[in-house]
mmCIF file of N, CA and C in Angstrom:
data_model
loop_
_atom_site.group_PDB
_atom_site.id
_atom_site.type_symbol
_atom_site.label_atom_id
_atom_site.label_comp_id
_atom_site.label_asym_id
_atom_site.label_seq_id
_atom_site.Cartn_x
_atom_site.Cartn_y
_atom_site.Cartn_z
ATOM 1 N N MET A 23 27.043 -157.749 -116.054
ATOM 2 C CA MET A 23 27.194 -156.330 -116.235
ATOM 3 C C MET A 23 25.887 -155.755 -116.752
ATOM 4 N N PHE A 24 25.691 -154.498 -116.449
ATOM 5 C CA PHE A 24 24.437 -153.842 -116.791
ATOM 6 C C PHE A 24 24.743 -152.477 -117.377
ATOM 7 N N ASN A 25 24.184 -152.170 -118.529
ATOM 8 C CA ASN A 25 24.403 -150.897 -119.198
ATOM 9 C C ASN A 25 23.057 -150.396 -119.708
ATOM 10 N N LYS A 26 22.386 -149.563 -118.923
ATOM 11 C CA LYS A 26 21.063 -149.044 -119.282
ATOM 12 C C LYS A 26 21.021 -147.565 -118.945
ATOM 13 N N VAL A 27 20.574 -146.757 -119.897
ATOM 14 C CA VAL A 27 20.480 -145.310 -119.724
ATOM 15 C C VAL A 27 19.057 -144.893 -120.082
ATOM 16 N N ILE A 28 18.471 -144.048 -119.236
ATOM 17 C CA ILE A 28 17.162 -143.469 -119.515
ATOM 18 C C ILE A 28 17.317 -141.962 -119.413
ATOM 19 N N LEU A 29 17.026 -141.265 -120.504
ATOM 20 C CA LEU A 29 17.176 -139.810 -120.556
ATOM 21 C C LEU A 29 15.893 -139.163 -121.058
ATOM 22 N N VAL A 30 15.561 -138.018 -120.489
ATOM 23 C CA VAL A 30 14.480 -137.185 -121.000
ATOM 24 C C VAL A 30 15.093 -135.832 -121.289
ATOM 25 N N GLY A 31 14.871 -135.335 -122.492
ATOM 26 C CA GLY A 31 15.442 -134.044 -122.854
ATOM 27 C C GLY A 31 14.834 -133.502 -124.123
ATOM 28 N N ASN A 32 15.456 -132.441 -124.610
ATOM 29 C CA ASN A 32 15.010 -131.774 -125.835
ATOM 30 C C ASN A 32 16.083 -131.885 -126.902
ATOM 31 N N LEU A 33 15.638 -132.029 -128.157
ATOM 32 C CA LEU A 33 16.579 -132.115 -129.270
ATOM 33 C C LEU A 33 17.274 -130.773 -129.473
ATOM 34 N N THR A 34 18.590 -130.815 -129.661
ATOM 35 C CA THR A 34 19.370 -129.599 -129.874
ATOM 36 C C THR A 34 19.478 -129.248 -131.356
ATOM 37 N N ARG A 35 19.088 -130.167 -132.217
ATOM 38 C CA ARG A 35 19.134 -129.940 -133.665
ATOM 39 C C ARG A 35 18.138 -130.890 -134.327
ATOM 40 N N ASP A 36 17.853 -130.673 -135.584
ATOM 41 C CA ASP A 36 16.971 -131.573 -136.319
ATOM 42 C C ASP A 36 17.637 -132.938 -136.475
ATOM 43 N N VAL A 37 16.829 -133.958 -136.645
ATOM 44 C CA VAL A 37 17.303 -135.330 -136.807
ATOM 45 C C VAL A 37 18.039 -135.463 -138.137
ATOM 46 N N GLU A 38 19.187 -136.141 -138.125
ATOM 47 C CA GLU A 38 19.947 -136.425 -139.350
ATOM 48 C C GLU A 38 19.744 -137.895 -139.691
ATOM 49 N N LEU A 39 19.038 -138.182 -140.780
ATOM 50 C CA LEU A 39 18.742 -139.555 -141.195
ATOM 51 C C LEU A 39 19.593 -139.934 -142.387
ATOM 52 N N ARG A 40 20.145 -141.142 -142.331
ATOM 53 C CA ARG A 40 20.829 -141.706 -143.495
ATOM 54 C C ARG A 40 20.593 -143.203 -143.492
ATOM 55 N N TYR A 41 20.914 -143.825 -144.601
ATOM 56 C CA TYR A 41 20.717 -145.270 -144.727
ATOM 57 C C TYR A 41 22.066 -145.954 -144.871
ATOM 58 N N LEU A 42 22.239 -147.035 -144.131
ATOM 59 C CA LEU A 42 23.467 -147.825 -144.179
ATOM 60 C C LEU A 42 23.472 -148.671 -145.443
ATOM 61 N N PRO A 43 24.614 -149.242 -145.830
ATOM 62 C CA PRO A 43 24.659 -150.046 -147.051
ATOM 63 C C PRO A 43 23.655 -151.199 -147.087
ATOM 64 N N ASN A 44 23.273 -151.715 -145.909
ATOM 65 C CA ASN A 44 22.287 -152.805 -145.883
ATOM 66 C C ASN A 44 20.846 -152.279 -145.898
ATOM 67 N N GLN A 45 20.680 -150.990 -146.204
ATOM 68 C CA GLN A 45 19.389 -150.309 -146.333
ATOM 69 C C GLN A 45 18.658 -150.091 -145.009
ATOM 70 N N SER A 46 19.314 -150.311 -143.866
ATOM 71 C CA SER A 46 18.676 -149.995 -142.585
ATOM 72 C C SER A 46 18.942 -148.522 -142.256
ATOM 73 N N ALA A 47 17.989 -147.910 -141.583
ATOM 74 C CA ALA A 47 18.057 -146.486 -141.276
ATOM 75 C C ALA A 47 18.904 -146.223 -140.040
ATOM 76 N N LEU A 48 19.629 -145.110 -140.059
ATOM 77 C CA LEU A 48 20.395 -144.626 -138.911
ATOM 78 C C LEU A 48 20.071 -143.152 -138.746
ATOM 79 N N ALA A 49 19.576 -142.790 -137.562
ATOM 80 C CA ALA A 49 19.288 -141.389 -137.267
ATOM 81 C C ALA A 49 20.205 -140.933 -136.147
ATOM 82 N N LYS A 50 20.756 -139.747 -136.304
ATOM 83 C CA LYS A 50 21.602 -139.144 -135.284
ATOM 84 C C LYS A 50 20.902 -137.888 -134.793
ATOM 85 N N LEU A 51 20.882 -137.731 -133.466
ATOM 86 C CA LEU A 51 20.282 -136.532 -132.894
ATOM 87 C C LEU A 51 21.064 -136.106 -131.669
ATOM 88 N N GLY A 52 20.966 -134.836 -131.357
ATOM 89 C CA GLY A 52 21.576 -134.276 -130.162
ATOM 90 C C GLY A 52 20.499 -134.051 -129.120
ATOM 91 N N LEU A 53 20.792 -134.437 -127.876
ATOM 92 C CA LEU A 53 19.821 -134.326 -126.797
ATOM 93 C C LEU A 53 20.418 -133.487 -125.678
ATOM 94 N N ALA A 54 19.637 -132.556 -125.156
ATOM 95 C CA ALA A 54 20.059 -131.739 -124.019
ATOM 96 C C ALA A 54 19.188 -132.107 -122.825
ATOM 97 N N THR A 55 19.836 -132.444 -121.718
ATOM 98 C CA THR A 55 19.126 -132.709 -120.466
ATOM 99 C C THR A 55 19.616 -131.702 -119.447
ATOM 100 N N ASN A 56 18.802 -131.431 -118.440
ATOM 101 C CA ASN A 56 19.248 -130.481 -117.430
ATOM 102 C C ASN A 56 18.872 -130.983 -116.033
ATOM 103 N N ARG A 57 19.580 -130.456 -115.048
ATOM 104 C CA ARG A 57 19.338 -130.779 -113.642
ATOM 105 C C ARG A 57 19.384 -129.475 -112.870
ATOM 106 N N ARG A 58 18.338 -129.221 -112.101
ATOM 107 C CA ARG A 58 18.297 -128.021 -111.268
ATOM 108 C C ARG A 58 18.603 -128.429 -109.839
ATOM 109 N N TYR A 59 19.326 -127.589 -109.148
ATOM 110 C CA TYR A 59 19.695 -127.887 -107.766
ATOM 111 C C TYR A 59 19.867 -126.579 -107.001
ATOM 112 N N LYS A 60 19.911 -126.722 -105.698
ATOM 113 C CA LYS A 60 20.097 -125.561 -104.838
ATOM 114 C C LYS A 60 21.557 -125.524 -104.402
ATOM 115 N N LYS A 61 22.208 -124.388 -104.629
ATOM 116 C CA LYS A 61 23.604 -124.203 -104.248
ATOM 117 C C LYS A 61 23.701 -123.987 -102.738
ATOM 118 N N GLN A 62 24.922 -124.057 -102.204
ATOM 119 C CA GLN A 62 25.133 -123.881 -100.771
ATOM 120 C C GLN A 62 24.679 -122.509 -100.284
ATOM 121 N N ASP A 63 24.781 -121.500 -101.140
ATOM 122 C CA ASP A 63 24.353 -120.158 -100.732
ATOM 123 C C ASP A 63 22.841 -119.958 -100.857
ATOM 124 N N GLY A 64 22.106 -121.011 -101.271
ATOM 125 C CA GLY A 64 20.656 -120.944 -101.360
ATOM 126 C C GLY A 64 20.121 -120.587 -102.730
ATOM 127 N N SER A 65 20.984 -120.137 -103.636
ATOM 128 C CA SER A 65 20.531 -119.787 -104.983
ATOM 129 C C SER A 65 20.342 -121.050 -105.825
ATOM 130 N N GLN A 66 19.584 -120.899 -106.901
ATOM 131 C CA GLN A 66 19.327 -122.013 -107.805
ATOM 132 C C GLN A 66 20.476 -122.173 -108.788
ATOM 133 N N GLY A 67 20.879 -123.401 -109.035
ATOM 134 C CA GLY A 67 21.879 -123.702 -110.045
ATOM 135 C C GLY A 67 21.286 -124.652 -111.071
ATOM 136 N N GLU A 68 21.881 -124.673 -112.245
ATOM 137 C CA GLU A 68 21.416 -125.572 -113.292
ATOM 138 C C GLU A 68 22.619 -126.158 -114.007
ATOM 139 N N GLU A 69 22.538 -127.453 -114.280
ATOM 140 C CA GLU A 69 23.602 -128.171 -114.976
ATOM 141 C C GLU A 69 22.986 -128.762 -116.244
ATOM 142 N N VAL A 70 23.583 -128.482 -117.384
ATOM 143 C CA VAL A 70 23.069 -128.980 -118.657
ATOM 144 C C VAL A 70 24.057 -129.991 -119.225
ATOM 145 N N CYS A 71 23.527 -131.096 -119.738
ATOM 146 C CA CYS A 71 24.355 -132.136 -120.343
ATOM 147 C C CYS A 71 23.894 -132.336 -121.786
ATOM 148 N N PHE A 72 24.837 -132.338 -122.720
ATOM 149 C CA PHE A 72 24.541 -132.566 -124.130
ATOM 150 C C PHE A 72 25.081 -133.936 -124.507
ATOM 151 N N ILE A 73 24.247 -134.747 -125.157
ATOM 152 C CA ILE A 73 24.651 -136.112 -125.516
ATOM 153 C C ILE A 73 24.151 -136.441 -126.920
ATOM 154 N N ASP A 74 24.966 -137.165 -127.669
ATOM 155 C CA ASP A 74 24.580 -137.627 -129.001
ATOM 156 C C ASP A 74 23.871 -138.970 -128.875
ATOM 157 N N VAL A 75 22.818 -139.159 -129.666
ATOM 158 C CA VAL A 75 22.017 -140.377 -129.632
ATOM 159 C C VAL A 75 21.938 -140.951 -131.038
ATOM 160 N N ASN A 76 22.091 -142.272 -131.153
ATOM 161 C CA ASN A 76 21.945 -142.982 -132.419
ATOM 162 C C ASN A 76 20.732 -143.895 -132.334
ATOM 163 N N LEU A 77 19.872 -143.818 -133.343
ATOM 164 C CA LEU A 77 18.699 -144.678 -133.430
ATOM 165 C C LEU A 77 18.797 -145.486 -134.709
ATOM 166 N N PHE A 78 18.319 -146.714 -134.686
ATOM 167 C CA PHE A 78 18.404 -147.591 -135.840
ATOM 168 C C PHE A 78 17.012 -148.074 -136.266
ATOM 169 N N GLY A 79 16.902 -148.500 -137.521
ATOM 170 C CA GLY A 79 15.695 -149.140 -138.029
ATOM 171 C C GLY A 79 14.497 -148.226 -138.078
ATOM 172 N N ARG A 80 13.353 -148.797 -137.757
ATOM 173 C CA ARG A 80 12.088 -148.059 -137.833
ATOM 174 C C ARG A 80 12.075 -146.893 -136.841
ATOM 175 N N THR A 81 12.712 -147.053 -135.696
ATOM 176 C CA THR A 81 12.783 -145.971 -134.716
ATOM 177 C C THR A 81 13.431 -144.743 -135.336
ATOM 178 N N ALA A 82 14.474 -144.935 -136.116
ATOM 179 C CA ALA A 82 15.162 -143.829 -136.782
ATOM 180 C C ALA A 82 14.235 -143.122 -137.762
ATOM 181 N N GLU A 83 13.476 -143.885 -138.525
ATOM 182 C CA GLU A 83 12.567 -143.294 -139.503
ATOM 183 C C GLU A 83 11.437 -142.512 -138.828
ATOM 184 N N VAL A 84 10.912 -143.042 -137.716
ATOM 185 C CA VAL A 84 9.852 -142.342 -136.981
ATOM 186 C C VAL A 84 10.396 -141.043 -136.394
ATOM 187 N N ALA A 85 11.604 -141.093 -135.822
ATOM 188 C CA ALA A 85 12.215 -139.887 -135.264
ATOM 189 C C ALA A 85 12.379 -138.825 -136.340
ATOM 190 N N ASN A 86 12.845 -139.222 -137.511
ATOM 191 C CA ASN A 86 13.033 -138.268 -138.608
ATOM 192 C C ASN A 86 11.706 -137.665 -139.053
ATOM 193 N N GLN A 87 10.652 -138.454 -139.022
ATOM 194 C CA GLN A 87 9.348 -137.987 -139.502
ATOM 195 C C GLN A 87 8.693 -137.025 -138.513
ATOM 196 N N TYR A 88 8.823 -137.264 -137.214
ATOM 197 C CA TYR A 88 8.039 -136.517 -136.231
ATOM 198 C C TYR A 88 8.825 -135.561 -135.346
ATOM 199 N N LEU A 89 10.130 -135.724 -135.222
ATOM 200 C CA LEU A 89 10.888 -134.883 -134.301
ATOM 201 C C LEU A 89 11.617 -133.773 -135.038
ATOM 202 N N LYS A 90 11.813 -132.665 -134.346
ATOM 203 C CA LYS A 90 12.584 -131.548 -134.872
ATOM 204 C C LYS A 90 13.284 -130.874 -133.695
ATOM 205 N N LYS A 91 14.112 -129.915 -133.972
ATOM 206 C CA LYS A 91 14.822 -129.187 -132.926
ATOM 207 C C LYS A 91 13.827 -128.678 -131.880
ATOM 208 N N GLY A 92 14.119 -128.945 -130.601
ATOM 209 C CA GLY A 92 13.255 -128.510 -129.512
ATOM 210 C C GLY A 92 12.264 -129.555 -129.041
ATOM 211 N N SER A 93 12.047 -130.620 -129.828
ATOM 212 C CA SER A 93 11.103 -131.666 -129.429
ATOM 213 C C SER A 93 11.561 -132.353 -128.152
ATOM 214 N N SER A 94 10.597 -132.697 -127.293
ATOM 215 C CA SER A 94 10.892 -133.442 -126.070
ATOM 216 C C SER A 94 10.790 -134.930 -126.356
ATOM 217 N N VAL A 95 11.728 -135.693 -125.803
ATOM 218 C CA VAL A 95 11.759 -137.121 -126.079
ATOM 219 C C VAL A 95 12.346 -137.868 -124.887
ATOM 220 N N LEU A 96 11.879 -139.098 -124.674
ATOM 221 C CA LEU A 96 12.444 -140.008 -123.689
ATOM 222 C C LEU A 96 13.180 -141.097 -124.455
ATOM 223 N N ILE A 97 14.432 -141.302 -124.110
ATOM 224 C CA ILE A 97 15.268 -142.297 -124.784
ATOM 225 C C ILE A 97 15.703 -143.344 -123.770
ATOM 226 N N GLU A 98 15.549 -144.616 -124.113
ATOM 227 C CA GLU A 98 16.119 -145.706 -123.330
ATOM 228 C C GLU A 98 17.139 -146.389 -124.220
ATOM 229 N N GLY A 99 18.315 -146.653 -123.677
ATOM 230 C CA GLY A 99 19.346 -147.283 -124.477
ATOM 231 C C GLY A 99 20.551 -147.649 -123.655
ATOM 232 N N ARG A 100 21.692 -147.709 -124.334
ATOM 233 C CA ARG A 100 22.932 -148.078 -123.654
ATOM 234 C C ARG A 100 24.033 -147.083 -123.988
ATOM 235 N N LEU A 101 24.932 -146.911 -123.046
ATOM 236 C CA LEU A 101 26.055 -146.004 -123.193
ATOM 237 C C LEU A 101 27.140 -146.668 -124.027
ATOM 238 N N VAL A 102 27.688 -145.922 -124.985
ATOM 239 C CA VAL A 102 28.714 -146.441 -125.900
ATOM 240 C C VAL A 102 29.872 -145.451 -125.939
ATOM 241 N N LEU A 103 31.093 -145.945 -125.959
ATOM 242 C CA LEU A 103 32.268 -145.093 -126.112
ATOM 243 C C LEU A 103 32.714 -145.151 -127.562
ATOM 244 N N ASP A 104 32.653 -144.012 -128.244
ATOM 245 C CA ASP A 104 33.098 -143.895 -129.635
ATOM 246 C C ASP A 104 34.531 -143.393 -129.636
ATOM 247 N N THR A 105 35.415 -144.032 -130.396
ATOM 248 C CA THR A 105 36.811 -143.583 -130.514
ATOM 249 C C THR A 105 37.170 -143.453 -131.988
ATOM 250 N N TRP A 106 38.058 -142.479 -132.290
ATOM 251 C CA TRP A 106 38.520 -142.251 -133.659
ATOM 252 C C TRP A 106 39.824 -141.478 -133.619
ATOM 253 N N MET A 107 40.463 -141.388 -134.771
ATOM 254 C CA MET A 107 41.692 -140.613 -134.914
ATOM 255 C C MET A 107 41.350 -139.330 -135.668
ATOM 256 N N ASP A 108 41.785 -138.185 -135.154
ATOM 257 C CA ASP A 108 41.515 -136.930 -135.843
ATOM 258 C C ASP A 108 42.527 -136.711 -136.958
ATOM 259 N N ASN A 109 42.439 -135.585 -137.646
ATOM 260 C CA ASN A 109 43.320 -135.296 -138.789
ATOM 261 C C ASN A 109 44.784 -135.200 -138.394
ATOM 262 N N ASN A 110 45.074 -134.882 -137.127
ATOM 263 C CA ASN A 110 46.447 -134.763 -136.660
ATOM 264 C C ASN A 110 46.994 -136.066 -136.084
ATOM 265 N N GLY A 111 46.224 -137.155 -136.199
ATOM 266 C CA GLY A 111 46.668 -138.441 -135.681
ATOM 267 C C GLY A 111 46.427 -138.609 -134.185
ATOM 268 N N GLN A 112 45.706 -137.692 -133.569
ATOM 269 C CA GLN A 112 45.393 -137.776 -132.140
ATOM 270 C C GLN A 112 44.180 -138.674 -131.935
ATOM 271 N N LYS A 113 44.245 -139.515 -130.913
ATOM 272 C CA LYS A 113 43.121 -140.371 -130.579
ATOM 273 C C LYS A 113 42.067 -139.546 -129.833
ATOM 274 N N LYS A 114 40.840 -139.573 -130.312
ATOM 275 C CA LYS A 114 39.728 -138.848 -129.708
ATOM 276 C C LYS A 114 38.663 -139.854 -129.280
ATOM 277 N N SER A 115 37.859 -139.462 -128.291
ATOM 278 C CA SER A 115 36.763 -140.323 -127.857
ATOM 279 C C SER A 115 35.651 -139.481 -127.248
ATOM 280 N N LYS A 116 34.454 -140.038 -127.251
ATOM 281 C CA LYS A 116 33.303 -139.408 -126.614
ATOM 282 C C LYS A 116 32.266 -140.492 -126.340
ATOM 283 N N HIS A 117 31.413 -140.220 -125.383
ATOM 284 C CA HIS A 117 30.328 -141.143 -125.092
ATOM 285 C C HIS A 117 29.095 -140.741 -125.889
ATOM 286 N N SER A 118 28.320 -141.738 -126.287
ATOM 287 C CA SER A 118 27.043 -141.501 -126.943
ATOM 288 C C SER A 118 26.070 -142.572 -126.462
ATOM 289 N N ILE A 119 24.832 -142.447 -126.871
ATOM 290 C CA ILE A 119 23.800 -143.404 -126.507
ATOM 291 C C ILE A 119 23.325 -144.118 -127.764
ATOM 292 N N THR A 120 23.259 -145.443 -127.730
ATOM 293 C CA THR A 120 22.600 -146.212 -128.769
ATOM 294 C C THR A 120 21.214 -146.531 -128.232
ATOM 295 N N ALA A 121 20.198 -145.949 -128.843
ATOM 296 C CA ALA A 121 18.829 -146.060 -128.338
ATOM 297 C C ALA A 121 18.251 -147.430 -128.642
ATOM 298 N N GLU A 122 17.527 -147.955 -127.658
ATOM 299 C CA GLU A 122 16.779 -149.195 -127.835
ATOM 300 C C GLU A 122 15.288 -148.903 -127.953
ATOM 301 N N SER A 123 14.846 -147.785 -127.359
ATOM 302 C CA SER A 123 13.455 -147.351 -127.535
ATOM 303 C C SER A 123 13.380 -145.842 -127.385
ATOM 304 N N MET A 124 12.313 -145.286 -127.924
ATOM 305 C CA MET A 124 12.114 -143.844 -127.919
ATOM 306 C C MET A 124 10.638 -143.559 -127.679
ATOM 307 N N GLN A 125 10.354 -142.555 -126.855
ATOM 308 C CA GLN A 125 8.980 -142.108 -126.668
ATOM 309 C C GLN A 125 8.948 -140.602 -126.853
ATOM 310 N N MET A 126 8.077 -140.145 -127.752
ATOM 311 C CA MET A 126 7.936 -138.718 -127.994
ATOM 312 C C MET A 126 7.070 -138.128 -126.894
ATOM 313 N N LEU A 127 7.508 -137.014 -126.325
ATOM 314 C CA LEU A 127 6.789 -136.362 -125.244
ATOM 315 C C LEU A 127 6.271 -135.014 -125.716
ATOM 316 N N GLY A 128 5.231 -134.522 -125.089
ATOM 317 C CA GLY A 128 4.705 -133.207 -125.439
ATOM 318 C C GLY A 128 3.952 -133.247 -126.746
ATOM 319 N N GLY A 129 3.288 -132.164 -127.027
ATOM 320 C CA GLY A 129 2.549 -132.054 -128.280
ATOM 321 C C GLY A 129 3.056 -130.866 -129.052
ATOM 322 N N ASN A 130 2.569 -130.723 -130.254
ATOM 323 C CA ASN A 130 2.917 -129.526 -131.010
ATOM 324 C C ASN A 130 1.721 -128.584 -131.005
ATOM 325 N N SER A 131 1.893 -127.405 -131.513
ATOM 326 C CA SER A 131 0.833 -126.396 -131.462
ATOM 327 C C SER A 131 -0.388 -126.803 -132.274
ATOM 328 N N ALA A 132 -0.244 -127.718 -133.220
ATOM 329 C CA ALA A 132 -1.382 -128.156 -134.023
ATOM 330 C C ALA A 132 -2.322 -129.044 -133.223
ATOM 331 N N LYS A 133 -1.811 -129.669 -132.162
ATOM 332 C CA LYS A 133 -2.629 -130.535 -131.318
ATOM 333 C C LYS A 133 -2.890 -129.821 -130.007
ATOM 334 N N ALA A 134 -3.930 -129.058 -129.933
ATOM 335 C CA ALA A 134 -4.205 -128.252 -128.744
ATOM 336 C C ALA A 134 -4.583 -129.105 -127.544
ATOM 337 N N ASP A 135 -5.212 -130.286 -127.752
ATOM 338 C CA ASP A 135 -5.676 -131.105 -126.648
ATOM 339 C C ASP A 135 -4.588 -132.025 -126.095
ATOM 340 N N ALA A 136 -3.558 -132.303 -126.849
ATOM 341 C CA ALA A 136 -2.591 -133.328 -126.445
ATOM 342 C C ALA A 136 -1.418 -132.720 -125.691
ATOM 343 N N ASN A 137 -1.143 -133.272 -124.506
ATOM 344 C CA ASN A 137 0.055 -132.900 -123.758
ATOM 345 C C ASN A 137 1.155 -133.921 -123.970
ATOM 346 N N THR A 138 0.786 -135.162 -124.198
ATOM 347 C CA THR A 138 1.760 -136.219 -124.387
ATOM 348 C C THR A 138 1.330 -137.091 -125.549
ATOM 349 N N SER A 139 2.225 -137.357 -126.461
ATOM 350 C CA SER A 139 1.899 -138.288 -127.528
ATOM 351 C C SER A 139 2.148 -139.695 -127.008
ATOM 352 N N GLU A 140 1.414 -140.636 -127.492
ATOM 353 C CA GLU A 140 1.507 -142.007 -126.998
ATOM 354 C C GLU A 140 2.332 -142.886 -127.925
ATOM 355 N N VAL A 141 3.132 -142.300 -128.774
ATOM 356 C CA VAL A 141 3.911 -143.077 -129.722
ATOM 357 C C VAL A 141 5.169 -143.592 -129.037
ATOM 358 N N VAL A 142 5.295 -144.912 -128.963
ATOM 359 C CA VAL A 142 6.480 -145.547 -128.407
ATOM 360 C C VAL A 142 7.010 -146.478 -129.473
ATOM 361 N N VAL A 143 8.282 -146.364 -129.795
ATOM 362 C CA VAL A 143 8.873 -147.198 -130.827
ATOM 363 C C VAL A 143 10.043 -147.957 -130.226
ATOM 364 N N ASP A 144 10.019 -149.278 -130.348
ATOM 365 C CA ASP A 144 11.122 -150.108 -129.879
ATOM 366 C C ASP A 144 11.842 -150.666 -131.084
ATOM 367 N N ASN A 145 13.165 -150.663 -131.016
ATOM 368 C CA ASN A 145 13.932 -151.339 -132.046
ATOM 369 C C ASN A 145 13.705 -152.826 -131.916
ATOM 370 N N GLU A 146 13.827 -153.543 -133.012
ATOM 371 C CA GLU A 146 13.720 -154.991 -132.964
ATOM 372 C C GLU A 146 14.843 -155.503 -132.077
ATOM 373 N N PRO A 147 14.527 -156.281 -131.012
ATOM 374 C CA PRO A 147 15.546 -156.639 -130.034
ATOM 375 C C PRO A 147 16.669 -157.507 -130.590
ATOM 376 N N ASN A 148 16.421 -158.286 -131.629
ATOM 377 C CA ASN A 148 17.460 -159.177 -132.138
ATOM 378 C C ASN A 148 18.084 -158.701 -133.438
ATOM 379 N N ALA A 149 17.693 -157.515 -133.906
ATOM 380 C CA ALA A 149 18.233 -157.003 -135.156
ATOM 381 C C ALA A 149 19.668 -156.530 -134.953
ATOM 382 N N VAL A 150 20.508 -156.806 -135.940
ATOM 383 C CA VAL A 150 21.900 -156.359 -135.894
ATOM 384 C C VAL A 150 22.130 -155.466 -137.100
ATOM 385 N N TYR A 151 22.645 -154.263 -136.860
ATOM 386 C CA TYR A 151 22.891 -153.302 -137.916
ATOM 387 C C TYR A 151 24.383 -153.145 -138.102
ATOM 388 N N GLU A 152 24.778 -152.856 -139.324
ATOM 389 C CA GLU A 152 26.197 -152.661 -139.619
ATOM 390 C C GLU A 152 26.742 -151.504 -138.798
ATOM 391 N N GLY A 153 27.872 -151.711 -138.181
ATOM 392 C CA GLY A 153 28.478 -150.677 -137.362
ATOM 393 C C GLY A 153 27.979 -150.681 -135.932
ATOM 394 N N GLN A 154 26.997 -151.522 -135.624
ATOM 395 C CA GLN A 154 26.457 -151.615 -134.276
ATOM 396 C C GLN A 154 27.030 -152.857 -133.618
ATOM 397 N N PRO A 155 27.660 -152.723 -132.442
ATOM 398 C CA PRO A 155 28.242 -153.893 -131.799
ATOM 399 C C PRO A 155 27.169 -154.896 -131.406
ATOM 400 N N GLN A 156 27.520 -156.175 -131.489
ATOM 401 C CA GLN A 156 26.585 -157.213 -131.098
ATOM 402 C C GLN A 156 26.643 -157.396 -129.593
ATOM 403 N N VAL A 157 25.492 -157.662 -128.998
ATOM 404 C CA VAL A 157 25.385 -157.840 -127.564
ATOM 405 C C VAL A 157 24.953 -159.266 -127.283
ATOM 406 N N ASN A 158 25.613 -159.917 -126.331
ATOM 407 C CA ASN A 158 25.255 -161.261 -125.930
ATOM 408 C C ASN A 158 24.032 -161.164 -125.032
ATOM 409 N N GLN A 159 22.834 -161.416 -125.569
ATOM 410 C CA GLN A 159 21.610 -161.232 -124.810
ATOM 411 C C GLN A 159 21.299 -162.402 -123.901
ATOM 412 N N ASN A 160 21.939 -163.549 -124.108
ATOM 413 C CA ASN A 160 21.698 -164.706 -123.258
ATOM 414 C C ASN A 160 22.540 -164.674 -122.001
ATOM 415 N N ASN A 161 23.536 -163.781 -121.948
ATOM 416 C CA ASN A 161 24.453 -163.661 -120.819
ATOM 417 C C ASN A 161 25.110 -164.985 -120.454
ATOM 418 N N THR A 162 25.368 -165.837 -121.464
ATOM 419 C CA THR A 162 26.004 -167.111 -121.183
ATOM 420 C C THR A 162 27.468 -166.933 -120.858
ATOM 421 N N ASP A 163 28.129 -165.988 -121.503
ATOM 422 C CA ASP A 163 29.525 -165.708 -121.206
ATOM 423 C C ASP A 163 29.746 -164.218 -121.398
ATOM 424 N N ALA A 164 29.687 -163.477 -120.308
ATOM 425 C CA ALA A 164 29.773 -162.014 -120.391
ATOM 426 C C ALA A 164 31.127 -161.533 -120.870
ATOM 427 N N GLY A 165 32.154 -162.365 -120.810
ATOM 428 C CA GLY A 165 33.480 -161.943 -121.197
ATOM 429 C C GLY A 165 33.745 -161.975 -122.686
ATOM 430 N N GLU A 166 32.915 -162.693 -123.461
ATOM 431 C CA GLU A 166 33.137 -162.766 -124.897
ATOM 432 C C GLU A 166 32.810 -161.449 -125.559
ATOM 433 N N GLY A 167 33.583 -161.087 -126.548
ATOM 434 C CA GLY A 167 33.311 -159.906 -127.335
ATOM 435 C C GLY A 167 33.855 -158.618 -126.737
ATOM 436 N N ILE A 168 34.458 -158.695 -125.555
ATOM 437 C CA ILE A 168 35.036 -157.499 -124.955
ATOM 438 C C ILE A 168 36.432 -157.323 -125.549
ATOM 439 N N PRO A 169 36.707 -156.142 -126.122
ATOM 440 C CA PRO A 169 37.945 -155.956 -126.864
ATOM 441 C C PRO A 169 39.191 -155.785 -126.005
ATOM 442 N N PHE A 170 39.091 -155.810 -124.703
ATOM 443 C CA PHE A 170 40.289 -155.633 -123.878
ATOM 444 C C PHE A 170 40.405 -156.702 -122.840
#
């Protein structure tokens, strides 16, 4: 099985950073991506998708330090289904992205010469954070760890 997502978009809000009990960083951000297309009548259409992204470790700290609402970013990661019970006992769910790497795109007004920043941050590939599902990276038995 293969679960890989690559998104380029703009942050919809400032990065929310917190630290887990094991002192590893967790950053949450909202990302907006868009797709432009031509409708059947010839006019331009646009589709916008909003997705929540979770970053861990040093990547989370870098995102908190350098990104803000409106920043352009490229995220590589995996799709995750989050489920919970609301206050009324109803089961709720949504998809989010757990980022494995992040690249900041564009420059800010203070850097007149830069169009693209070259900062690329990869999470440690074998690090396991609390609340983050473990992934069998050896693919020895793809069926283990699947909850259904």
